[in-house]
Backbone as numpy.savetxt, mean C-alpha at the origin, in Angstrom:
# Nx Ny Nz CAx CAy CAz Cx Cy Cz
-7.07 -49.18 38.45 -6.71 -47.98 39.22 -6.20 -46.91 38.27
-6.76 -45.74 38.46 -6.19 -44.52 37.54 -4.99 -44.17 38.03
-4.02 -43.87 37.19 -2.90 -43.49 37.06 -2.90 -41.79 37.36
-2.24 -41.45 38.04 -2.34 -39.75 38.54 -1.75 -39.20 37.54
-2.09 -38.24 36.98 -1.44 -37.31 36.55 -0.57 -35.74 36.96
1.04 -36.43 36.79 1.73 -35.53 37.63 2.04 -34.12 36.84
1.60 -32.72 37.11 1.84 -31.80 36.40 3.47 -31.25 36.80
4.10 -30.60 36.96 5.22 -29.74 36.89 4.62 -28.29 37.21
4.43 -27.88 38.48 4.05 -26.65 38.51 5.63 -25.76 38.90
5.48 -24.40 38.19 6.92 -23.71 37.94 6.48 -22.44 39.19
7.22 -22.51 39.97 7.17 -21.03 41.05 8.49 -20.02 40.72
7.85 -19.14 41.75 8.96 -18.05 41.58 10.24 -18.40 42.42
11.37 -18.38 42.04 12.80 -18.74 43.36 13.08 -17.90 44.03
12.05 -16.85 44.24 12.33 -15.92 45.04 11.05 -16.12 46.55
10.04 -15.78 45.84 8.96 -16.04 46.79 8.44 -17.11 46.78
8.25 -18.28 45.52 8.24 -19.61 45.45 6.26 -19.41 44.89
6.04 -18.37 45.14 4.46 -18.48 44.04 4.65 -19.32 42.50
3.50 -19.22 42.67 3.07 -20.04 40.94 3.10 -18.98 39.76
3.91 -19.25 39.11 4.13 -18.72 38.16 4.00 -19.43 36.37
4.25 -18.61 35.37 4.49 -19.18 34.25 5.95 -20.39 33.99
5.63 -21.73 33.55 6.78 -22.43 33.28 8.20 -21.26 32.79
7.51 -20.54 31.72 8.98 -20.18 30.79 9.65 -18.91 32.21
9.22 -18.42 33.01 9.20 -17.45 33.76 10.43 -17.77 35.48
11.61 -16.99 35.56 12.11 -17.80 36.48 11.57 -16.88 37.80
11.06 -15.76 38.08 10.33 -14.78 38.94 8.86 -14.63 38.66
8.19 -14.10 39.67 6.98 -13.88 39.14 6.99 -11.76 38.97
5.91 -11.40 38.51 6.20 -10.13 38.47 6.68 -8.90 39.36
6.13 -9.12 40.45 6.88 -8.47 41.74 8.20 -8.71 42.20
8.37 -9.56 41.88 9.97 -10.12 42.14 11.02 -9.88 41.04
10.93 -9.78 40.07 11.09 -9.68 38.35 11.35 -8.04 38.98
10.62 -7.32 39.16 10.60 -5.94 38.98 11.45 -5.48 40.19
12.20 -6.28 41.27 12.38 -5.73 42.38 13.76 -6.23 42.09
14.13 -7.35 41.31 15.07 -8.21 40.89 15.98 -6.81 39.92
15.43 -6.39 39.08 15.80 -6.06 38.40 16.44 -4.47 38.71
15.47 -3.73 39.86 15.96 -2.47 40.00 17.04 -2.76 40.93
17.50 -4.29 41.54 18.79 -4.68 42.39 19.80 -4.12 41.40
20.01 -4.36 40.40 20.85 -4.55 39.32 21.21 -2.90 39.49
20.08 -2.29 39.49 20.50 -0.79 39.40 21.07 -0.55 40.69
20.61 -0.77 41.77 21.36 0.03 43.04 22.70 -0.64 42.80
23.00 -1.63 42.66 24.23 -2.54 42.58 25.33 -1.80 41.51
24.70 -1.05 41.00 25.82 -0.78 38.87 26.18 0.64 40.22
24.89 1.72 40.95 25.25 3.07 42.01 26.33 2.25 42.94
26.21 1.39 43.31 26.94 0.90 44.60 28.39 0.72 44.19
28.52 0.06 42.50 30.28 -0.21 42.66 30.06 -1.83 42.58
29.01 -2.62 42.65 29.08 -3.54 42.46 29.41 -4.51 41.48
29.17 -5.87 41.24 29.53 -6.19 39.71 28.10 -6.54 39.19
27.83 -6.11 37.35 26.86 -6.26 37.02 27.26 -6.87 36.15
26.26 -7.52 35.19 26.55 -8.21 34.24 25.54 -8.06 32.74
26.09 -7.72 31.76 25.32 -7.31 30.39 25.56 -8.17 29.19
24.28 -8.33 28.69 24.59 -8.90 27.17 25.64 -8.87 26.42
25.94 -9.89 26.04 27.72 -10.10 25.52 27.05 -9.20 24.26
26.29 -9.30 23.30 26.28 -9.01 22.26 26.54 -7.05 21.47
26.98 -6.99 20.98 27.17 -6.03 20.70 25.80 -4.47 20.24
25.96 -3.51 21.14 25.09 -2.35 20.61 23.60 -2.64 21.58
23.89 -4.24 22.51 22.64 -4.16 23.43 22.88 -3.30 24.92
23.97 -4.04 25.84 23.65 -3.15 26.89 22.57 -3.70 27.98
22.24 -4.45 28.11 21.10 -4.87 28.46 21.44 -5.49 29.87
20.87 -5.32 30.95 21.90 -6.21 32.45 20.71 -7.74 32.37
21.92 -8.27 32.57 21.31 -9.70 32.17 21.76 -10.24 34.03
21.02 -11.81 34.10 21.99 -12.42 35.59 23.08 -12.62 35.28
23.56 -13.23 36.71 24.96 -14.23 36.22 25.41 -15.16 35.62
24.52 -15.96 35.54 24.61 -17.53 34.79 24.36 -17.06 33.34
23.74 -15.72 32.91 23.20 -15.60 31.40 23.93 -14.68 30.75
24.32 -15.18 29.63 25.51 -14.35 28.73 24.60 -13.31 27.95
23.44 -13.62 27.38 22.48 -13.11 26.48 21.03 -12.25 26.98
20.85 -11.52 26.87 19.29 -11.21 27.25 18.43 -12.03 26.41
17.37 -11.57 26.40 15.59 -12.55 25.83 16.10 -12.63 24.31
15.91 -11.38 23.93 15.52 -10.87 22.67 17.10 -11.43 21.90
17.94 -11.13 22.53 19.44 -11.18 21.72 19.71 -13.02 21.11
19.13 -13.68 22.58 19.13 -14.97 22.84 18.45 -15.81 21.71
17.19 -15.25 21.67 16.00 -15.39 20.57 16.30 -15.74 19.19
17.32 -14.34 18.69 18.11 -14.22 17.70 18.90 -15.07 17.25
19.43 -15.81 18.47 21.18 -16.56 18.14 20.26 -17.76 18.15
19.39 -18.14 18.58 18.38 -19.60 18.52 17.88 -19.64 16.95
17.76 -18.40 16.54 16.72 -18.71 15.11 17.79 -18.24 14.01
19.09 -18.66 13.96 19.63 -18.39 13.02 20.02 -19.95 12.53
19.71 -20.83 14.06 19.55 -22.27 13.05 18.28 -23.01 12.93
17.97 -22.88 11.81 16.33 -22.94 11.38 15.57 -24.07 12.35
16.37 -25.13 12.54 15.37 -25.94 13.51 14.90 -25.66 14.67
15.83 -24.91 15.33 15.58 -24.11 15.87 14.47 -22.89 16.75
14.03 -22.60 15.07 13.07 -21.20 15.13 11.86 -21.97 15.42
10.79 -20.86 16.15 9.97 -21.37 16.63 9.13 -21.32 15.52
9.44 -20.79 14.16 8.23 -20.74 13.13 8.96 -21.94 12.16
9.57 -22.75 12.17 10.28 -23.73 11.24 9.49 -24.54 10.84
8.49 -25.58 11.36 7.32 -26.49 10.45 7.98 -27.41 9.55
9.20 -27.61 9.40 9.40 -28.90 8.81 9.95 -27.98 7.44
9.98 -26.76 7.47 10.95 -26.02 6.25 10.03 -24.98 5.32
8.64 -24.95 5.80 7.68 -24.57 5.06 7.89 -22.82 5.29
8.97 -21.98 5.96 8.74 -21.11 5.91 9.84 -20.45 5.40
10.72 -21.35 4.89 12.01 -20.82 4.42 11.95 -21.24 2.75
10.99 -21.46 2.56 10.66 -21.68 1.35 10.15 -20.11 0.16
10.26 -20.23 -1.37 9.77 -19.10 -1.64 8.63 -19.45 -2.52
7.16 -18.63 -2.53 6.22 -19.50 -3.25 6.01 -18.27 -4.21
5.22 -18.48 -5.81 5.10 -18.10 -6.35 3.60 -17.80 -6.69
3.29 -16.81 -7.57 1.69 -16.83 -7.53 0.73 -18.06 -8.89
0.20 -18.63 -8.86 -0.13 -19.38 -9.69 -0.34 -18.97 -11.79
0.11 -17.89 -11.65 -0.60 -17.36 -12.77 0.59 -16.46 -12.91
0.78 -15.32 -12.70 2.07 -14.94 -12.92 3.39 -14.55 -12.64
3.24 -15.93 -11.25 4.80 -16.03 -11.00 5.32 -14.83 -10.13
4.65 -14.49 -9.71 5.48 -13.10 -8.51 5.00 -13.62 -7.51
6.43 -13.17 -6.59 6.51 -14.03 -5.43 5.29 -13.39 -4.23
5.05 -14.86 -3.74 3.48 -14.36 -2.48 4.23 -14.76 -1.55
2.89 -14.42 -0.41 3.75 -15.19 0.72 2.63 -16.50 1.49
3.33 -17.32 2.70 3.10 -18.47 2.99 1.55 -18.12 3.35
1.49 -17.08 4.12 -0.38 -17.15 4.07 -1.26 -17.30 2.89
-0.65 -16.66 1.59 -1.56 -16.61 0.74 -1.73 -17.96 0.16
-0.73 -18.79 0.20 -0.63 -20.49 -0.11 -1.89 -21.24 0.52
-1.10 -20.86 2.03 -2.24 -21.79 3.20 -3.45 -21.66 3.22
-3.71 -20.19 3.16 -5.15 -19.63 3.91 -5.71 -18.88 2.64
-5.21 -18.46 1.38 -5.27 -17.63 0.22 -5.80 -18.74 -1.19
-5.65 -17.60 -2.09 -5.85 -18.10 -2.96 -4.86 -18.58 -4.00
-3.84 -18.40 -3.20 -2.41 -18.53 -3.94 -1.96 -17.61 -4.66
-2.63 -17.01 -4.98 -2.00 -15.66 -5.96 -1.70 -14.30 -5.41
-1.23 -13.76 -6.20 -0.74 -12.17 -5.90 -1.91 -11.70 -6.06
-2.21 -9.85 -5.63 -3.03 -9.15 -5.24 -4.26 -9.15 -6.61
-3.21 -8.64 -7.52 -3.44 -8.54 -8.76 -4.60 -9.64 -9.71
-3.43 -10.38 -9.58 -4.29 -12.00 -10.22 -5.53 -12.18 -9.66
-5.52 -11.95 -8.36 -6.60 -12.75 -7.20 -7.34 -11.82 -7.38
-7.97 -10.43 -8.18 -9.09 -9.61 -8.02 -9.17 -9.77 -9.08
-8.60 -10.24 -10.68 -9.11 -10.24 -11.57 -9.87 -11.96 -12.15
-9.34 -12.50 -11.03 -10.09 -13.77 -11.38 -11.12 -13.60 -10.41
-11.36 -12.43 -9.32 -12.88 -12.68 -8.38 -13.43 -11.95 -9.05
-13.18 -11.09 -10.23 -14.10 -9.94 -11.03 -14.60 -11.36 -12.25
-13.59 -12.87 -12.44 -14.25 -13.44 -13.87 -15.34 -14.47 -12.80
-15.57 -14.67 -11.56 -16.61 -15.50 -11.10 -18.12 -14.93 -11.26
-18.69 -15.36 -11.49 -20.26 -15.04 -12.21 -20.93 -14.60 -11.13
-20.54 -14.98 -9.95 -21.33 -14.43 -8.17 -20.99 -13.32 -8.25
-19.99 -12.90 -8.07 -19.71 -11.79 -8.17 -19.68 -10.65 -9.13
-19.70 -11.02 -10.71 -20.73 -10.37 -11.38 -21.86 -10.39 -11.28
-23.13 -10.83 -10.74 -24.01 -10.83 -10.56 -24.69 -10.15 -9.07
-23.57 -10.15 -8.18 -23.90 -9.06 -6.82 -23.25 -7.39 -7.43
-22.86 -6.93 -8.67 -22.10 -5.87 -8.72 -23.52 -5.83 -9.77
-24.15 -6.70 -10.64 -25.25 -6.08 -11.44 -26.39 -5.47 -10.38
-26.68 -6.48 -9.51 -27.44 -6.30 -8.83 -27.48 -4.94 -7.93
-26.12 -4.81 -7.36 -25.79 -3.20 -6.80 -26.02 -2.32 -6.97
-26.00 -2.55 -8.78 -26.26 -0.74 -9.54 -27.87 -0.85 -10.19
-28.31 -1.83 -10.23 -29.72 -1.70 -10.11 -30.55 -0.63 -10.15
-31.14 0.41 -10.35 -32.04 1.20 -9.88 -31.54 2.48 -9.90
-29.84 2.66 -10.64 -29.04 4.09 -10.47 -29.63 4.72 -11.44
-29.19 5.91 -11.45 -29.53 6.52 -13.21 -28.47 6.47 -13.82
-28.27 6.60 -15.06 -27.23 7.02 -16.01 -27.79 8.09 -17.06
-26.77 8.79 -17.54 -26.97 9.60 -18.65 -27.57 10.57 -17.57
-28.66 11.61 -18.56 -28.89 12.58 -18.26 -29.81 12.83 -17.65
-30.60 11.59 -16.93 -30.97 11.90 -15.75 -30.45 11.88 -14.39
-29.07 11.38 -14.55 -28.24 11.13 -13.30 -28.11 12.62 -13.03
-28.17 13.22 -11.13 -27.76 14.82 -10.86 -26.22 15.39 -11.12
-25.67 14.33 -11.47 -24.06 14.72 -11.27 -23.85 15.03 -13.05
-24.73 14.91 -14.14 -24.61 15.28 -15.48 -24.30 15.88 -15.95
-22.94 16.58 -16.91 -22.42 17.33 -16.76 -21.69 18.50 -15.82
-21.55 17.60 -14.87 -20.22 18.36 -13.77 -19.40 17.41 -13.64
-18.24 17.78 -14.03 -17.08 17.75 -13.73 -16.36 17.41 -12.06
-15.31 16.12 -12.18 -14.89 16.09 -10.54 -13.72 17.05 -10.66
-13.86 17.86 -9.39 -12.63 18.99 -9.15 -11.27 18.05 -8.69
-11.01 19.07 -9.89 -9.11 18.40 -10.12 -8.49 18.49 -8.64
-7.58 17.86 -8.26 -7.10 18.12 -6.44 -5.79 17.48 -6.42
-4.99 17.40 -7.81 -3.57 16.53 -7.76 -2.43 17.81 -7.28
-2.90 18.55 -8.17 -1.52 19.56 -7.75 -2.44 20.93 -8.49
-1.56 22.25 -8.04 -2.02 23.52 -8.02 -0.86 24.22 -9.11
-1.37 24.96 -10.37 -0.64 25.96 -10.78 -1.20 27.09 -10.95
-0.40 28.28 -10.62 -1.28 29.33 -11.07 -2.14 29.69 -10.28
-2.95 28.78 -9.10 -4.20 29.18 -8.36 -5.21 28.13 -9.24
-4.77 27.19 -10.12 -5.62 26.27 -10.78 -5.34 24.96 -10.38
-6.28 24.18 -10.08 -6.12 22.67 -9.88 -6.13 22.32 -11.07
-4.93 21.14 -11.20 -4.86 20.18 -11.77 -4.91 18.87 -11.42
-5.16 18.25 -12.62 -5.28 16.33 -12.16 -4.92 15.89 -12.90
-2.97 16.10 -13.10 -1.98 15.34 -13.10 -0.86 16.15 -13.10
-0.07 15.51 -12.55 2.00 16.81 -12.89 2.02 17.00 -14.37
1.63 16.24 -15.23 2.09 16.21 -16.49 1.00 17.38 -17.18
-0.03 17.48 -16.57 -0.77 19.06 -16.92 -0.40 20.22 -16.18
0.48 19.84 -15.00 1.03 21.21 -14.61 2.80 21.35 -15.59
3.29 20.14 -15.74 4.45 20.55 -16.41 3.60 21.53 -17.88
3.11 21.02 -18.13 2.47 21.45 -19.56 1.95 22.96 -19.60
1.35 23.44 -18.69 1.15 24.64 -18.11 2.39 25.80 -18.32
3.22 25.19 -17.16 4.56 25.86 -17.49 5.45 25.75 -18.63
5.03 24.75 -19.14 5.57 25.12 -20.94 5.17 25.98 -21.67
4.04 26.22 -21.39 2.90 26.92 -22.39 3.50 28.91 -22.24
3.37 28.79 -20.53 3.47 30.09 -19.72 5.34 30.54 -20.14
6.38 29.45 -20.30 7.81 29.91 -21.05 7.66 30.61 -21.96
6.83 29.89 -23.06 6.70 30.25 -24.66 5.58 31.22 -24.91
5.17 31.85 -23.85 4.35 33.09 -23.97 2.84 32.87 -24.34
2.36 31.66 -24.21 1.20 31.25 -25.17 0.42 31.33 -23.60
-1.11 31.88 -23.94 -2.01 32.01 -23.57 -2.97 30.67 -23.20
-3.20 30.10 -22.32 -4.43 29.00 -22.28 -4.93 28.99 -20.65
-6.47 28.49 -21.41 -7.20 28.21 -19.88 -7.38 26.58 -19.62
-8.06 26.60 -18.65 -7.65 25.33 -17.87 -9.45 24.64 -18.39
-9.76 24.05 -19.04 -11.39 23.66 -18.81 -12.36 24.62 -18.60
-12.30 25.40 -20.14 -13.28 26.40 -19.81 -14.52 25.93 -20.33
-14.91 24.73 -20.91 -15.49 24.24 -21.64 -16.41 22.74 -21.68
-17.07 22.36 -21.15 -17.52 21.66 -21.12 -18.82 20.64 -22.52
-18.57 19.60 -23.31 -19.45 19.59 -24.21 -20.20 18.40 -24.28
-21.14 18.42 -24.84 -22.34 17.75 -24.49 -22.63 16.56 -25.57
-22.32 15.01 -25.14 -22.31 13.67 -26.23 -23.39 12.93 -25.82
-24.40 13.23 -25.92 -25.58 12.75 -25.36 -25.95 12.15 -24.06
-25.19 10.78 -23.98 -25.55 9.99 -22.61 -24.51 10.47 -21.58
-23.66 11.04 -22.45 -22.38 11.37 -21.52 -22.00 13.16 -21.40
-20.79 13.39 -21.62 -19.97 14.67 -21.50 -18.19 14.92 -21.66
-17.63 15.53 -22.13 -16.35 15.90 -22.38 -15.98 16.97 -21.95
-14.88 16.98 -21.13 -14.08 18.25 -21.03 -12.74 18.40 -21.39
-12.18 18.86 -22.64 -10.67 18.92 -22.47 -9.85 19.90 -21.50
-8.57 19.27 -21.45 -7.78 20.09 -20.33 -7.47 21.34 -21.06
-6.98 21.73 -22.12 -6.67 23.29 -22.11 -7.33 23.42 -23.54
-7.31 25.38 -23.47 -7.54 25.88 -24.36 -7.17 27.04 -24.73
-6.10 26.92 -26.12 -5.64 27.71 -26.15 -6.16 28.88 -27.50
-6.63 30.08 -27.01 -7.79 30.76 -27.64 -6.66 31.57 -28.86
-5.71 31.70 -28.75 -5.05 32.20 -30.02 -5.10 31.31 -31.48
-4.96 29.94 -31.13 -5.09 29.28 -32.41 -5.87 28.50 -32.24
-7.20 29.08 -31.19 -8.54 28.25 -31.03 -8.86 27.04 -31.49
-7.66 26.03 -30.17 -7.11 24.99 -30.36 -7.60 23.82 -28.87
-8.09 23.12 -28.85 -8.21 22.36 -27.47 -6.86 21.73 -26.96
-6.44 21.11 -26.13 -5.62 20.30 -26.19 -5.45 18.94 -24.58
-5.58 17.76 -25.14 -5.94 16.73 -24.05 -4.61 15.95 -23.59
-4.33 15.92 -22.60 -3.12 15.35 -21.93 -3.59 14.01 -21.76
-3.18 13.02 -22.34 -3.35 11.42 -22.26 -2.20 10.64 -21.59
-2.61 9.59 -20.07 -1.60 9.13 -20.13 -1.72 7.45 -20.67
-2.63 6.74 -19.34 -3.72 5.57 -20.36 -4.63 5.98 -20.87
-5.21 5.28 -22.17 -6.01 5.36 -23.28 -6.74 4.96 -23.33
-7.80 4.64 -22.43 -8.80 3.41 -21.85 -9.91 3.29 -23.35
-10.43 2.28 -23.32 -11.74 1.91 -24.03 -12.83 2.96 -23.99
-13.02 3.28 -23.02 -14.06 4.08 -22.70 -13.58 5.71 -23.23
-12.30 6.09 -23.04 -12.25 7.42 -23.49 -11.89 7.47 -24.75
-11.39 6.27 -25.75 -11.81 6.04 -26.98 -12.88 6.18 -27.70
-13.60 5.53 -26.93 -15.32 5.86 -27.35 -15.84 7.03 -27.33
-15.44 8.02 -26.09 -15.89 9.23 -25.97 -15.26 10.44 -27.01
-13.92 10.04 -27.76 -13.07 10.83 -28.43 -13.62 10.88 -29.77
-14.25 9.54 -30.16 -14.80 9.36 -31.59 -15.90 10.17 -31.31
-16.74 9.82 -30.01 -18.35 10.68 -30.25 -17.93 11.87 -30.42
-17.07 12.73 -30.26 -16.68 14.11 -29.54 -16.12 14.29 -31.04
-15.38 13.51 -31.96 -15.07 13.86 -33.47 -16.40 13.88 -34.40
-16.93 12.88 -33.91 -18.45 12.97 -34.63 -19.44 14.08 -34.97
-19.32 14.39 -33.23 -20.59 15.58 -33.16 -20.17 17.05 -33.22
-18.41 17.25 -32.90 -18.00 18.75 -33.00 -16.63 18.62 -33.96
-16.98 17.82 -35.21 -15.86 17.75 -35.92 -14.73 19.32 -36.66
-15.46 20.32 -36.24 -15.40 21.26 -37.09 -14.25 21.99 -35.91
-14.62 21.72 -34.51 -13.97 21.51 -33.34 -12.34 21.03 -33.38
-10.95 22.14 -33.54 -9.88 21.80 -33.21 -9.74 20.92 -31.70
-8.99 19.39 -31.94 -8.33 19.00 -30.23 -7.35 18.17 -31.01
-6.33 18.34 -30.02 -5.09 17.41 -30.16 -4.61 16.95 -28.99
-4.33 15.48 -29.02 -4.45 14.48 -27.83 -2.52 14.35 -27.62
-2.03 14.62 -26.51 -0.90 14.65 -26.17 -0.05 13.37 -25.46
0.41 12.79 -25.62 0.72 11.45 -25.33 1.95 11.84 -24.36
2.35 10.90 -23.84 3.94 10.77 -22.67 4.37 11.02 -24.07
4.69 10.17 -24.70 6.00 10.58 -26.06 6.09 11.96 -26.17
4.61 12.38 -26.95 4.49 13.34 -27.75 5.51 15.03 -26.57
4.79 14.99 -25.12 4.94 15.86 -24.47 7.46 15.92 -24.17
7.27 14.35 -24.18 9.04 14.16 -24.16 9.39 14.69 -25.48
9.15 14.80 -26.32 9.39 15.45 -28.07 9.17 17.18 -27.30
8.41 17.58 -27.10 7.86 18.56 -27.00 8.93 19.67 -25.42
9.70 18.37 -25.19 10.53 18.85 -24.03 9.96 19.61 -22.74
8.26 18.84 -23.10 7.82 19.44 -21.72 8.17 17.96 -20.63
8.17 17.08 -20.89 8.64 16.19 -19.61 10.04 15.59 -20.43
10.67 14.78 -19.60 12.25 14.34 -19.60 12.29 12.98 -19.79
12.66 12.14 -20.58 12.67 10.96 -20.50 13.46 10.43 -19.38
């Protein structure tokens, strides 16, 4: 003989419908329950509010706490909390590689690592070098590409009515404009075969270039030697964070 299975169905104590277990009203009753509270606080009656401080909240009679306050005072002892798991969330995890702290998803569901780590080890998997070769496939480079020699318009900050693309070329600007010295912003564009150069200023009194550096990448190394190579005869001087803090155009 099968054994019945007895459920626990939870109603409302007001109208006695079926409701949610955690739920002691159902919603019509809940909402009619609750604006009692208000005619009752107009009437002079007695109401009753969250003990806790800065809530305010009209709670019943039997309940010292509202939901949310209640919630709170439950999960301050970890067994408690409804996210506890046996301690796995009060724990602090680290990233596999260099140690800055992640969090529990990236353990469980991740790759364990921080943002950082985790894109430079999906840039060393060979799939994925091999869908990024495959991508650029068929582009042009050099000087048949349409974008060859133009320049992307600067859009960091404005001096003068001139875009710049960085503060440290507009501080530099206004150094220049104190000490009375004359310069334009990229009037110049020059030509390294597969590629192109533009320095940021030029200052035509001591028909001088001058390049604001903050990283020094590989690539604009390469482009600095071609650019000494082919217009050596060509004044430029490359301005570093130091050089510009010496120069008392930025502040350490």
């Amino acid at each position: 003989m099968l054994s019945a299975i007895i459920t626990k169905v939870s109603r409302c104590i007001d109208c006695d419908k079926k409701i949610d277990k955690r739920a002691e009203r159902c919603r019509s009753c809940s909402s009619k329950y609750k604006w009692n509270h208000v005619w009752e606080l107009r009437k002079g009656l007695s109401v009753y509010y969250c003990i806790e401080e800065k809530c305010n909240k009209v709670v019943s009679e039997k309940n010292r706490r509202c939901g949310s306050c209640g919630q709170k005072e439950r999960n301050q002892i970890p067994e408690n909390c409804a996210n506890f798991k046996d301690g796995r969330t009060l724990k602090e995890y680290q990233c596999k590689i260099c140690e800055k702290k992640v969090s529990l998803e990236s353990v469980l569901n991740g790759s364990g690592m921080c943002r950082s780590c985790s894109r430079i080890e999906v840039m060393k998997n060979p799939k994925t070098i091999e869908k990024i070769s495959n991508s650029r496939k068929g582009k042009v480079v050099g000087r048949d590409n349409h974008n060859y020699g133009k320049t992307l318009k600067p859009h960091w900050g404005k001096y003068k009515d001139v875009s710049m693309r960085s503060s440290w070329e507009v501080a530099y600007g206004k150094d220049l404009d104190k000490l009375g010295i004359k310069w334009l912003y990229e009037p110049k564009t020059f030509d390294l075969g597969n590629t192109t150069y533009t320095p940021d200023f030029y200052l035509p009194k001591i028909k001088k270039f001058v390049e604001i550096k903050g990283y020094f990448s590989n690539s604009n190394k390469k482009k600095m030697k071609k650019f000494k190579k082919q217009y050596a005869n060509i004044k430029l001087k490359i301005l570093f964070q130091k050089d510009l803090e010496k120069l008392g155009v930025l502040y350490a």
